[in-house]
Amino acid sequence: MHGEGILVSGAGSSAGSTGPAGNTGSAGAITGGRGSTGLAAPNANARRGPVVAALMLGMALAALDGTIVSTAVPQIVGDLGGFAVFSWLFSGYLLAVTVTLPVYGKLSDTFGRKPVLIAGIVLFLIGSLLCAAAWNMGSLIAFRVVQGLGGGAIQGTVQTIAADLYPLKQRPKIQARLSTVWAVSAVAGPGLGGLLAAYADWRWIFLINLPVGAIALWLIARHLHEPSRPKSARARPRIDWAGALAVFACGGLLLFALVQGGVAWPWLSAPSLALFGASAILAAATVFIERRAAEPIIPGWVWRRRTIAAVNLALGALGLLMVAPTVFLPTYAQAVLGLGPIAAGFVLSVMTLSWPLSAALSQHAYNRIGFRLTAITGIACATLILLAFPLLPFPGAAWQPTLIMLLLGAALGLFQLPLIVGVQSTVGYAERGTTTASVLFCRQVGQSVGAALFGAIANATLASRLSAAPDDIRAGLPDDLDSVSHALANPNSLTAEAADYLRRAVDTAVDHVYIGAAIAATLALLALVFVAPRRFPVITEETPAK
C-alpha cells in the first residue's frame, strides 16, 4: 500500500524518503511499511499552512468547548433553570466524545480522514446552533450530546491528520501547536465565556463556533487532498455497525455509571450495581462481536501489539491522574489558600504554559534516548512532583502549588508527546486512525474513572474528618457533604475554629487525591517499563506520489 498519505493541494509529486535521518532511538526502520506521511515537494511546508490552520481551528472548537461554557453556567441556569442537572452539560458532551472515538477512528481508516473530519465539524456546528436555540435545560443537554458526537470526530481525526501530514522528525512541531491550542483555550476560555455571558448573552458562547467552524471547513475542503484509495479499499467497504453499536452502548453505560455513582446514588446501591453489571455484560458482548467481525471497530491488534497496548495503558493512567489538578486544585486554592477564582485559575493555568513548551523540546530527548526512555523520565518526574504536593505546609503560600503545577506540566509534556508521536509512527496510514482513536479513547475513559474515583476519595476523607471533629467544633460545621460547598463559599457563616478545621479537612482530602494521582502515575510508569518494548518499531516513511 505504498504511497498512501495526506497531500495538500499543489504539492506535486516527490521522490525519496522523508523519514528520520539516523537513529531515532527506536528499533531501526521497517522498510516497505504501509504508511507514507511526509512531503518533500518544493514549498510543501508553505502549502501545508492552510491545512495546519484548519486543524488548529478545528481543535480550538473542541478545546474551548468545556472551558468557555463553565463560566456561563450561572447565567444559563438563571435563564433555563435545571440547576439539579446542569452538570450533564459537561457529562453528556464527555460521554458522546468518548464512546464515538473508536468508531470515528475506524471510519477514517476506511473512508479517509477528510470526509470524517468534515462530517464531524458539520455535526458540531449543527449541535452548536441547536444549543443556542435551546428552550430548557433538557434540550440544551440533548444538543450538547449532538455537539459531542461531532467533537469525537474532530479530536481523533485532527490528531491523525497531523501525523499523516508530517514525517517523524517534524511531528513534534505540529503536536506542539495543537498542545498550544489547548493551553490557550484553558487560559482564555473562562474569560471569554464570562465576557459573553456578562455583556452579550450566553447563547453567543455557542454561536461563536459557527464562523470559526466555517473557516475550518473551507480550508479543509479546499486544501486537504487525500490520495486515491486502491480499488480493493474502495470496493464495498465493510462497516461493523453491530460493533459500533456495542461499543457505543457499553461505553455510554459505563461512563454513565461512573458519572452518576456517588452523586445521584451511593456507589454500592442497586442502581450502581445494576449499571456496572450491565456494563460488564455489554463489554463481553462487544468482545464477542468484535472477534467475529470482518472489519472490527476495535481490532484485536490494538491490544496484541505491545507498543500500542503500553501507550493505551499509560495514557489511560494520564487521564486518571489529570483529574487531581484540573478538578481539585481550584478548590484547594480557594478554600485552603483563600485565593479568588481568577487567582485560583492562574495557579492551575501555569501547567498549560509549561506543558506545550516541554512537549516541543521533547524531540531532542527522544531523538537521543528513544520514545520509551523519554516518556519514562517524564512520568517518573511527574510521580515525584505529585508526591511533593502533600508535603506542602498548611496553609502555605500560593507560589508553592504554582511551582508544582509548572513542574508537573513540564514533566507531562515530556511524557505524553513522545508516546503519541511514537505510537503513530509504528503504524501505516491504513491503521493510524484506529491507533490514534484507541489512545484518545483510553485517555478519556481514564479521565472519567478518575473523576469518579478521586471524587469518592475526597468525599470519604471529608466525611471522616467531619465525623471526627471535636464536640466543641462539630456544632459549627456543615451537617453533610452537600453543605460543605456552601460553607466554603461563605466562610463567614462559620466560627473561626470551625472554618479553620474545615480548611484543614479540605487540605487533607486534596492531599489524598494527589497521592492517588501519584499512584496512577506509577501505574503508567509500570506499563512503560514492563509492557512497552525497549525500542518502538518505527516504520520508515516514504513520500507519496500524487
Coordinates of C-alpha atoms in Angstrom, one line a residue:
M1 CA 0.0 0.0 0.0
H2 CA 2.9 2.2 -1.0
G3 CA 2.2 5.9 -1.5
E4 CA -0.8 6.3 0.7
G5 CA -0.7 9.5 2.7
I6 CA -2.1 13.0 3.0
L7 CA -1.4 15.6 0.3
V8 CA -2.0 19.3 0.3
S9 CA -3.2 21.0 -2.9
G10 CA -0.4 21.8 -5.3
A11 CA 2.2 19.8 -3.6
G12 CA 3.0 17.8 -6.7
S13 CA 4.9 14.5 -6.6
S14 CA 8.2 13.9 -5.0
A15 CA 10.7 11.1 -4.5
G16 CA 12.9 9.8 -1.9
S17 CA 12.5 9.3 1.8
T18 CA 11.4 11.9 4.4
G19 CA 11.9 9.6 7.3
P20 CA 14.1 10.4 10.2
A21 CA 17.8 10.6 9.4
G22 CA 19.9 8.4 11.5
N23 CA 18.9 6.7 14.7
T24 CA 15.6 7.9 16.3
G25 CA 16.1 5.9 19.4
S26 CA 13.8 3.2 18.0
A27 CA 14.5 -0.3 16.8
G28 CA 15.5 0.9 13.4
A29 CA 13.4 1.4 10.3
I30 CA 11.0 -1.2 9.0
T31 CA 11.1 -0.8 5.3
G32 CA 8.2 -1.3 3.0
G33 CA 5.7 -0.1 5.5
R34 CA 2.2 0.9 4.6
G35 CA 2.3 4.4 5.8
S36 CA 3.6 7.4 4.0
T37 CA 3.2 10.7 5.6
G38 CA 5.9 13.1 4.6
L39 CA 6.1 15.7 1.9
A40 CA 9.2 16.7 0.2
A41 CA 7.8 18.7 -2.7
P42 CA 9.1 22.3 -3.1
N43 CA 7.2 24.8 -0.9
A44 CA 5.4 21.9 0.7
N45 CA 5.7 23.5 4.1
A46 CA 4.1 26.6 2.9
R47 CA 1.3 24.7 1.2
R48 CA 0.6 22.7 4.4
G49 CA 0.0 26.0 6.1
P50 CA -3.8 26.3 5.3
V51 CA -4.3 22.7 6.4
V52 CA -2.5 23.2 9.7
A53 CA -4.5 26.4 10.3
A54 CA -7.7 24.3 9.7
L55 CA -6.6 21.7 12.1
M56 CA -5.8 24.3 14.8
L57 CA -9.2 25.9 14.3
G58 CA -11.0 22.5 14.4
M59 CA -9.1 21.6 17.6
A60 CA -10.0 25.0 19.1
L61 CA -13.7 24.2 18.6
A62 CA -13.2 21.1 20.8
A63 CA -10.7 22.7 23.3
L64 CA -12.7 25.8 24.0
D65 CA -16.0 23.9 24.4
G66 CA -15.7 22.9 28.1
T67 CA -13.8 26.0 29.5
I68 CA -15.9 28.6 27.7
V69 CA -19.2 27.0 28.9
S70 CA -18.1 26.6 32.6
T71 CA -18.1 30.3 33.4
A72 CA -21.5 30.9 31.9
V73 CA -23.3 28.2 34.0
P74 CA -24.9 30.7 36.4
Q75 CA -26.4 32.7 33.5
I76 CA -27.6 29.5 31.7
V77 CA -29.2 28.2 34.9
G78 CA -30.8 31.5 35.6
D79 CA -32.3 31.6 32.2
L80 CA -33.3 28.0 31.6
G81 CA -33.5 26.5 35.2
G82 CA -32.4 23.0 35.8
F83 CA -29.8 23.5 38.4
A84 CA -30.0 19.9 39.7
V85 CA -28.9 18.5 36.3
F86 CA -26.7 21.2 34.9
S87 CA -23.6 19.0 35.4
W88 CA -24.8 17.0 32.4
L89 CA -23.9 19.9 30.2
F90 CA -20.4 18.6 30.6
S91 CA -21.0 14.9 31.3
G92 CA -23.3 14.5 28.3
Y93 CA -20.7 16.0 26.0
L94 CA -17.9 13.9 27.5
L95 CA -19.9 10.7 27.1
A96 CA -20.6 11.4 23.4
V97 CA -17.0 12.3 22.6
T98 CA -15.5 9.2 24.4
V99 CA -17.8 6.5 23.1
T100 CA -17.5 7.7 19.5
L101 CA -13.7 8.0 19.3
P102 CA -13.1 4.3 18.3
V103 CA -15.9 4.5 15.7
Y104 CA -14.5 7.6 14.0
G105 CA -11.0 6.2 14.1
K106 CA -12.1 3.1 12.2
L107 CA -14.2 5.1 9.7
S108 CA -11.2 7.4 9.0
D109 CA -9.1 4.4 8.1
T110 CA -11.9 3.0 5.9
F111 CA -13.2 6.1 4.1
G112 CA -10.3 8.6 4.6
R113 CA -9.7 11.4 7.1
K114 CA -11.3 14.3 5.1
P115 CA -14.9 13.1 5.0
V116 CA -14.9 12.1 8.6
L117 CA -13.4 15.4 9.8
I118 CA -15.8 17.4 7.6
A119 CA -18.8 15.4 8.9
G120 CA -17.6 15.9 12.5
I121 CA -17.2 19.7 12.1
V122 CA -20.7 19.9 10.4
L123 CA -22.2 17.9 13.2
F124 CA -20.5 20.0 15.9
L125 CA -21.8 23.2 14.3
I126 CA -25.3 21.8 14.0
G127 CA -25.1 21.0 17.7
S128 CA -23.8 24.5 18.5
L129 CA -26.7 26.1 16.6
L130 CA -29.2 23.9 18.3
C131 CA -27.6 24.7 21.7
A132 CA -28.0 28.4 21.0
A133 CA -31.7 27.8 20.3
A134 CA -32.3 25.6 23.4
W135 CA -35.5 26.4 25.3
N136 CA -34.9 24.5 28.6
M137 CA -32.1 22.6 30.3
G138 CA -33.2 19.2 29.0
S139 CA -33.0 20.4 25.4
L140 CA -29.6 22.1 26.0
I141 CA -28.2 18.8 27.4
A142 CA -29.5 16.9 24.4
F143 CA -28.0 19.3 22.0
R144 CA -24.7 19.2 23.9
V145 CA -24.7 15.4 23.2
V146 CA -25.1 16.3 19.5
Q147 CA -22.0 18.6 19.8
G148 CA -20.1 15.7 21.4
L149 CA -20.9 13.4 18.5
G150 CA -19.1 15.9 16.3
G151 CA -16.4 16.6 18.9
G152 CA -15.3 12.9 18.9
A153 CA -14.7 13.1 15.1
I154 CA -12.7 16.3 15.5
Q155 CA -10.4 15.2 18.3
G156 CA -9.4 11.9 16.8
T157 CA -9.2 12.9 13.2
V158 CA -7.2 16.1 13.7
Q159 CA -4.6 14.2 15.6
T160 CA -4.4 11.6 12.9
I161 CA -4.1 14.1 10.0
A162 CA -1.4 15.9 12.0
A163 CA 0.6 12.6 11.9
D164 CA -0.2 12.0 8.3
L165 CA 1.0 15.4 7.2
Y166 CA 4.4 15.3 8.7
P167 CA 7.3 12.9 8.8
L168 CA 8.6 11.7 12.2
K169 CA 11.2 14.4 12.7
Q170 CA 8.6 17.2 12.1
R171 CA 5.7 15.8 14.1
P172 CA 6.7 17.4 17.4
K173 CA 6.2 20.8 15.8
I174 CA 2.5 20.2 14.8
Q175 CA 1.8 18.4 18.0
A176 CA 3.2 21.3 20.0
R177 CA 1.0 23.7 18.0
L178 CA -2.1 21.5 18.9
S179 CA -1.0 21.5 22.5
T180 CA -0.7 25.3 22.4
V181 CA -4.3 25.4 21.2
W182 CA -5.4 23.5 24.3
A183 CA -3.2 25.7 26.5
V184 CA -4.6 29.0 25.1
S185 CA -8.1 27.6 25.4
A186 CA -7.6 26.7 29.0
V187 CA -6.4 30.2 29.8
A188 CA -8.7 32.2 27.5
G189 CA -11.8 30.1 27.6
P190 CA -13.1 31.0 31.0
G191 CA -12.6 34.7 30.5
L192 CA -14.2 34.7 27.0
G193 CA -17.2 32.8 28.3
G194 CA -17.6 35.2 31.2
L195 CA -17.4 38.2 28.9
L196 CA -20.0 36.8 26.5
A197 CA -22.3 35.8 29.3
A198 CA -22.0 39.2 31.1
Y199 CA -22.1 41.6 28.2
A200 CA -23.9 39.8 25.5
D201 CA -25.9 36.6 26.0
W202 CA -24.8 33.1 27.0
R203 CA -26.2 31.8 23.6
W204 CA -23.3 33.6 21.9
I205 CA -21.0 31.1 23.5
F206 CA -22.3 28.5 21.0
L207 CA -22.9 30.9 18.1
I208 CA -19.3 31.9 18.1
N209 CA -18.4 28.4 17.0
L210 CA -20.2 29.0 13.6
P211 CA -17.7 31.4 11.9
V212 CA -14.7 29.5 13.3
G213 CA -16.0 26.2 12.1
A214 CA -17.0 27.6 8.7
I215 CA -13.4 28.8 8.1
A216 CA -12.0 25.4 9.1
L217 CA -14.4 23.7 6.8
W218 CA -13.5 25.9 3.9
L219 CA -9.8 25.4 4.4
I220 CA -10.1 21.6 4.7
A221 CA -12.4 21.3 1.6
R222 CA -10.1 23.5 -0.5
H223 CA -6.6 22.5 0.6
L224 CA -6.7 19.0 2.1
H225 CA -6.4 16.3 -0.6
E226 CA -6.0 12.6 0.1
P227 CA -4.6 10.2 -2.5
S228 CA -6.9 7.9 -4.4
R229 CA -7.6 4.7 -2.5
P230 CA -6.8 1.4 -4.1
K231 CA -9.7 -0.4 -5.8
S232 CA -9.6 -3.1 -3.1
A233 CA -10.1 -0.4 -0.4
R234 CA -12.9 1.3 -2.3
A235 CA -14.9 -1.8 -3.2
R236 CA -17.8 -2.2 -0.8
P237 CA -16.1 -1.4 2.5
R238 CA -17.4 -3.4 5.4
I239 CA -18.7 -1.4 8.3
D240 CA -19.0 -3.1 11.6
W241 CA -22.3 -1.4 12.6
A242 CA -23.0 -4.1 15.3
G243 CA -19.6 -3.5 16.8
A244 CA -20.1 0.3 16.7
L245 CA -23.4 0.0 18.5
A246 CA -21.9 -2.4 21.1
V247 CA -19.0 0.0 21.7
F248 CA -21.4 3.0 22.0
A249 CA -23.8 1.2 24.4
C250 CA -21.1 -0.4 26.6
G251 CA -19.0 2.8 26.8
G252 CA -22.0 5.0 27.4
L253 CA -23.5 2.8 30.1
L254 CA -20.1 2.5 31.9
L255 CA -19.4 6.3 31.8
F256 CA -23.0 7.0 32.9
A257 CA -22.5 4.7 35.9
L258 CA -19.2 6.5 36.7
V259 CA -20.6 10.0 36.4
Q260 CA -23.8 9.3 38.5
G261 CA -22.2 7.0 41.1
G262 CA -21.7 8.7 44.4
V263 CA -23.7 11.7 43.2
A264 CA -27.2 10.6 42.2
W265 CA -27.0 7.4 44.3
P266 CA -24.4 5.7 46.6
W267 CA -21.7 3.6 45.0
L268 CA -23.0 0.3 46.5
S269 CA -26.6 1.0 45.8
A270 CA -28.8 -1.1 43.5
P271 CA -28.7 1.4 40.6
S272 CA -24.8 1.5 40.6
L273 CA -24.5 -2.3 40.9
A274 CA -27.1 -2.8 38.1
L275 CA -25.3 -0.3 35.8
F276 CA -21.9 -1.8 36.4
G277 CA -23.3 -5.3 35.9
A278 CA -25.0 -4.4 32.7
S279 CA -21.7 -2.7 31.5
A280 CA -19.8 -5.9 32.2
I281 CA -22.3 -7.9 30.1
L282 CA -22.1 -5.4 27.3
A283 CA -18.3 -5.5 27.4
A284 CA -18.4 -9.3 27.0
A285 CA -20.9 -8.9 24.1
T286 CA -18.6 -6.3 22.5
V287 CA -15.6 -8.6 22.6
F288 CA -17.8 -11.5 21.2
I289 CA -19.0 -9.3 18.3
E290 CA -15.6 -7.7 17.5
R291 CA -13.8 -11.1 17.4
R292 CA -16.2 -12.3 14.7
A293 CA -16.4 -9.1 12.7
A294 CA -14.5 -8.9 9.3
E295 CA -13.5 -5.2 10.0
P296 CA -13.9 -4.6 13.7
I297 CA -14.3 -1.2 15.1
I298 CA -11.7 -2.0 17.8
P299 CA -9.5 -4.7 16.2
G300 CA -7.6 -7.1 18.4
W301 CA -4.2 -6.0 17.2
V302 CA -4.7 -2.7 19.2
W303 CA -4.1 -4.8 22.3
R304 CA -1.9 -7.5 20.9
R305 CA 0.8 -5.2 19.8
R306 CA 2.9 -4.3 22.9
T307 CA 3.7 -0.8 21.8
I308 CA 0.1 0.2 21.3
A309 CA -1.1 -1.6 24.4
A310 CA 1.5 0.0 26.6
V311 CA 0.7 3.5 25.3
N312 CA -3.0 2.9 25.8
L313 CA -2.5 1.9 29.4
A314 CA 0.0 4.7 30.1
L315 CA -2.3 7.4 28.6
G316 CA -5.3 5.9 30.3
A317 CA -3.4 6.5 33.6
L318 CA -2.6 10.0 32.4
G319 CA -6.3 10.7 32.1
L320 CA -6.8 9.3 35.6
L321 CA -4.1 11.5 37.3
M322 CA -5.1 14.7 35.5
V323 CA -8.3 14.8 37.5
A324 CA -6.3 15.8 40.6
P325 CA -5.0 19.2 39.3
T326 CA -7.9 20.1 36.9
V327 CA -10.8 19.3 39.3
F328 CA -9.4 19.6 42.8
L329 CA -6.7 22.2 42.7
P330 CA -9.0 25.2 42.2
T331 CA -11.0 24.1 45.2
Y332 CA -7.7 23.8 47.2
A333 CA -6.6 27.2 46.1
Q334 CA -9.8 29.0 47.1
A335 CA -10.7 27.0 50.2
V336 CA -7.2 26.5 51.7
L337 CA -5.1 29.3 50.3
G338 CA -8.0 31.8 50.3
L339 CA -7.5 32.9 46.7
G340 CA -10.2 34.3 44.5
P341 CA -11.4 32.5 41.4
I342 CA -9.1 34.3 39.0
A343 CA -6.0 33.7 41.1
A344 CA -7.0 30.1 41.6
G345 CA -7.4 29.7 37.9
F346 CA -3.9 31.1 37.4
V347 CA -2.4 28.5 39.8
L348 CA -3.8 25.8 37.5
S349 CA -3.1 27.6 34.2
V350 CA 0.7 27.7 34.6
M351 CA 0.7 23.9 33.9
T352 CA -0.8 24.7 30.4
L353 CA 2.1 27.0 29.8
S354 CA 5.0 24.6 30.6
W355 CA 3.3 21.6 29.0
P356 CA 3.5 22.6 25.3
L357 CA 6.9 24.1 25.8
S358 CA 8.2 20.8 27.2
A359 CA 6.4 18.9 24.5
A360 CA 8.1 20.9 21.8
L361 CA 11.5 20.3 23.3
S362 CA 10.9 16.6 23.9
Q363 CA 12.1 15.7 20.4
H364 CA 15.7 16.5 21.5
A365 CA 15.4 13.8 24.2
Y366 CA 13.7 11.1 22.2
N367 CA 16.0 11.5 19.2
R368 CA 18.8 10.6 21.6
I369 CA 17.4 8.1 24.0
G370 CA 14.2 6.9 22.3
F371 CA 10.5 7.3 22.9
R372 CA 10.2 4.9 25.8
L373 CA 13.0 6.3 27.9
T374 CA 11.9 9.8 27.4
A375 CA 8.4 9.0 28.5
I376 CA 9.7 7.1 31.5
T377 CA 11.7 10.1 32.5
G378 CA 8.7 12.4 32.2
I379 CA 6.3 10.2 34.2
A380 CA 8.9 9.4 36.9
C381 CA 9.4 13.1 37.4
A382 CA 5.6 13.6 37.5
T383 CA 5.3 10.9 40.2
L384 CA 7.8 12.7 42.4
I385 CA 6.1 16.1 41.8
L386 CA 2.7 14.7 42.7
L387 CA 4.1 13.2 45.9
A388 CA 5.5 16.6 46.8
F389 CA 2.1 18.2 46.9
P390 CA 1.0 16.6 50.2
L391 CA 4.3 17.8 51.8
L392 CA 3.2 21.5 51.3
P393 CA 2.7 23.3 54.6
F394 CA -0.7 24.4 55.8
P395 CA -1.9 26.9 54.7
G396 CA 1.2 27.7 52.7
A397 CA 1.8 30.3 50.0
A398 CA 0.3 30.5 46.5
W399 CA 3.7 30.2 44.8
Q400 CA 4.2 26.7 46.2
P401 CA 1.4 24.9 44.4
T402 CA 2.0 27.2 41.4
L403 CA 5.6 25.9 41.2
I404 CA 4.4 22.3 41.5
M405 CA 1.9 22.8 38.6
L406 CA 4.6 24.4 36.5
L407 CA 6.9 21.5 37.0
L408 CA 4.1 19.0 36.5
G409 CA 3.2 20.5 33.1
A410 CA 6.9 20.2 32.1
A411 CA 7.1 16.6 33.2
L412 CA 3.8 15.5 31.5
G413 CA 4.8 17.3 28.3
L414 CA 7.9 15.2 28.3
F415 CA 5.7 12.1 28.9
Q416 CA 2.7 12.4 26.6
L417 CA 4.1 13.8 23.3
P418 CA 6.8 11.1 22.8
L419 CA 4.2 8.4 23.3
I420 CA 1.7 9.9 20.8
V421 CA 4.4 10.6 18.2
G422 CA 6.0 7.2 18.8
V423 CA 2.8 5.1 18.6
Q424 CA 1.6 6.9 15.5
S425 CA 5.0 6.2 13.9
T426 CA 4.7 2.4 14.4
V427 CA 1.7 2.0 12.1
G428 CA 0.9 2.8 8.5
Y429 CA -1.7 5.1 7.0
A430 CA -4.4 2.5 7.0
E431 CA -4.1 1.8 10.7
R432 CA -3.2 5.2 12.1
G433 CA -6.8 6.5 12.6
T434 CA -7.7 3.4 14.7
T435 CA -4.5 3.6 16.7
T436 CA -4.9 7.3 17.5
A437 CA -8.5 6.9 18.4
S438 CA -7.7 4.0 20.8
V439 CA -5.1 6.1 22.6
L440 CA -7.5 9.1 22.9
F441 CA -10.3 6.7 24.0
C442 CA -8.2 5.2 26.8
R443 CA -7.3 8.7 28.0
Q444 CA -10.9 9.8 28.1
V445 CA -12.0 6.7 29.9
G446 CA -9.2 7.2 32.4
Q447 CA -10.4 10.8 33.0
S448 CA -14.0 9.5 33.7
V449 CA -12.7 6.8 36.0
G450 CA -10.5 9.4 37.8
A451 CA -13.4 11.8 38.3
A452 CA -15.4 9.1 40.0
L453 CA -12.6 7.5 41.9
F454 CA -11.0 10.7 43.2
G455 CA -14.4 12.2 44.0
A456 CA -15.1 9.2 46.2
I457 CA -11.7 9.6 47.9
A458 CA -12.2 13.3 48.6
N459 CA -15.8 12.7 49.9
A460 CA -14.7 9.8 52.1
T461 CA -11.9 11.9 53.6
L462 CA -14.1 14.9 54.2
A463 CA -16.8 12.8 55.8
S464 CA -14.3 11.1 58.0
R465 CA -12.8 14.4 59.1
L466 CA -16.2 15.9 59.8
S467 CA -17.3 13.0 61.9
A468 CA -14.0 13.1 63.8
A469 CA -14.3 16.8 64.7
P470 CA -14.1 17.7 68.4
D471 CA -17.5 18.2 70.0
D472 CA -16.9 22.0 70.6
I473 CA -16.2 22.4 66.8
R474 CA -18.6 19.9 65.3
A475 CA -21.7 22.0 66.1
G476 CA -20.4 24.8 63.8
L477 CA -19.5 22.5 60.9
P478 CA -21.7 21.5 58.0
D479 CA -24.0 18.6 58.7
D480 CA -23.3 16.8 55.4
L481 CA -21.1 16.9 52.4
D482 CA -23.8 18.7 50.3
S483 CA -23.4 21.7 52.8
V484 CA -19.6 21.8 52.6
S485 CA -19.5 23.7 49.3
H486 CA -21.9 26.3 50.7
A487 CA -19.8 26.7 53.8
L488 CA -16.6 27.1 51.8
A489 CA -18.3 29.8 49.6
N490 CA -19.5 31.6 52.8
P491 CA -16.7 31.1 55.4
N492 CA -18.1 34.0 57.5
S493 CA -21.1 31.7 58.3
L494 CA -18.7 29.5 60.4
T495 CA -16.9 30.2 63.6
A496 CA -13.2 30.8 63.3
E497 CA -12.4 27.4 64.8
A498 CA -14.9 25.6 62.5
A499 CA -13.6 27.5 59.4
D500 CA -10.0 26.5 60.2
Y501 CA -11.0 22.9 60.8
L502 CA -12.9 22.7 57.5
R503 CA -10.0 24.2 55.6
R504 CA -7.7 21.6 57.1
A505 CA -10.2 18.9 56.2
V506 CA -10.2 20.1 52.5
D507 CA -6.4 20.2 52.6
T508 CA -6.2 16.6 53.7
A509 CA -8.8 15.5 51.1
V510 CA -6.8 17.1 48.3
D511 CA -3.6 15.6 49.7
H512 CA -5.2 12.2 49.4
V513 CA -6.3 12.9 45.9
Y514 CA -2.8 13.8 44.9
I515 CA -1.4 10.6 46.5
G516 CA -3.9 8.7 44.3
A517 CA -2.7 10.7 41.3
A518 CA 0.9 9.7 42.1
I519 CA -0.3 6.0 42.2
A520 CA -1.8 6.5 38.8
A521 CA 1.4 7.9 37.5
T522 CA 3.2 4.9 39.0
L523 CA 0.9 2.6 37.0
A524 CA 1.8 4.5 33.8
L525 CA 5.5 4.0 34.7
L526 CA 5.0 0.3 35.2
A527 CA 3.2 0.0 31.9
L528 CA 6.1 1.5 30.1
V529 CA 8.7 -0.5 32.0
F530 CA 7.1 -3.9 31.7
V531 CA 4.8 -3.8 28.7
A532 CA 6.3 -1.4 26.2
P533 CA 9.2 -2.8 24.0
R534 CA 12.6 -1.3 24.7
R535 CA 12.5 0.3 21.3
F536 CA 9.5 1.4 19.3
P537 CA 9.3 -0.4 15.9
V538 CA 9.1 2.8 13.8
I539 CA 8.0 2.4 10.1
T540 CA 10.2 4.1 7.5
E541 CA 8.1 6.7 5.8
E542 CA 8.3 7.4 2.1
T543 CA 6.9 10.4 0.3
P544 CA 3.6 9.9 -1.5
A545 CA 3.3 10.2 -5.3
K546 CA 0.3 12.0 -6.5

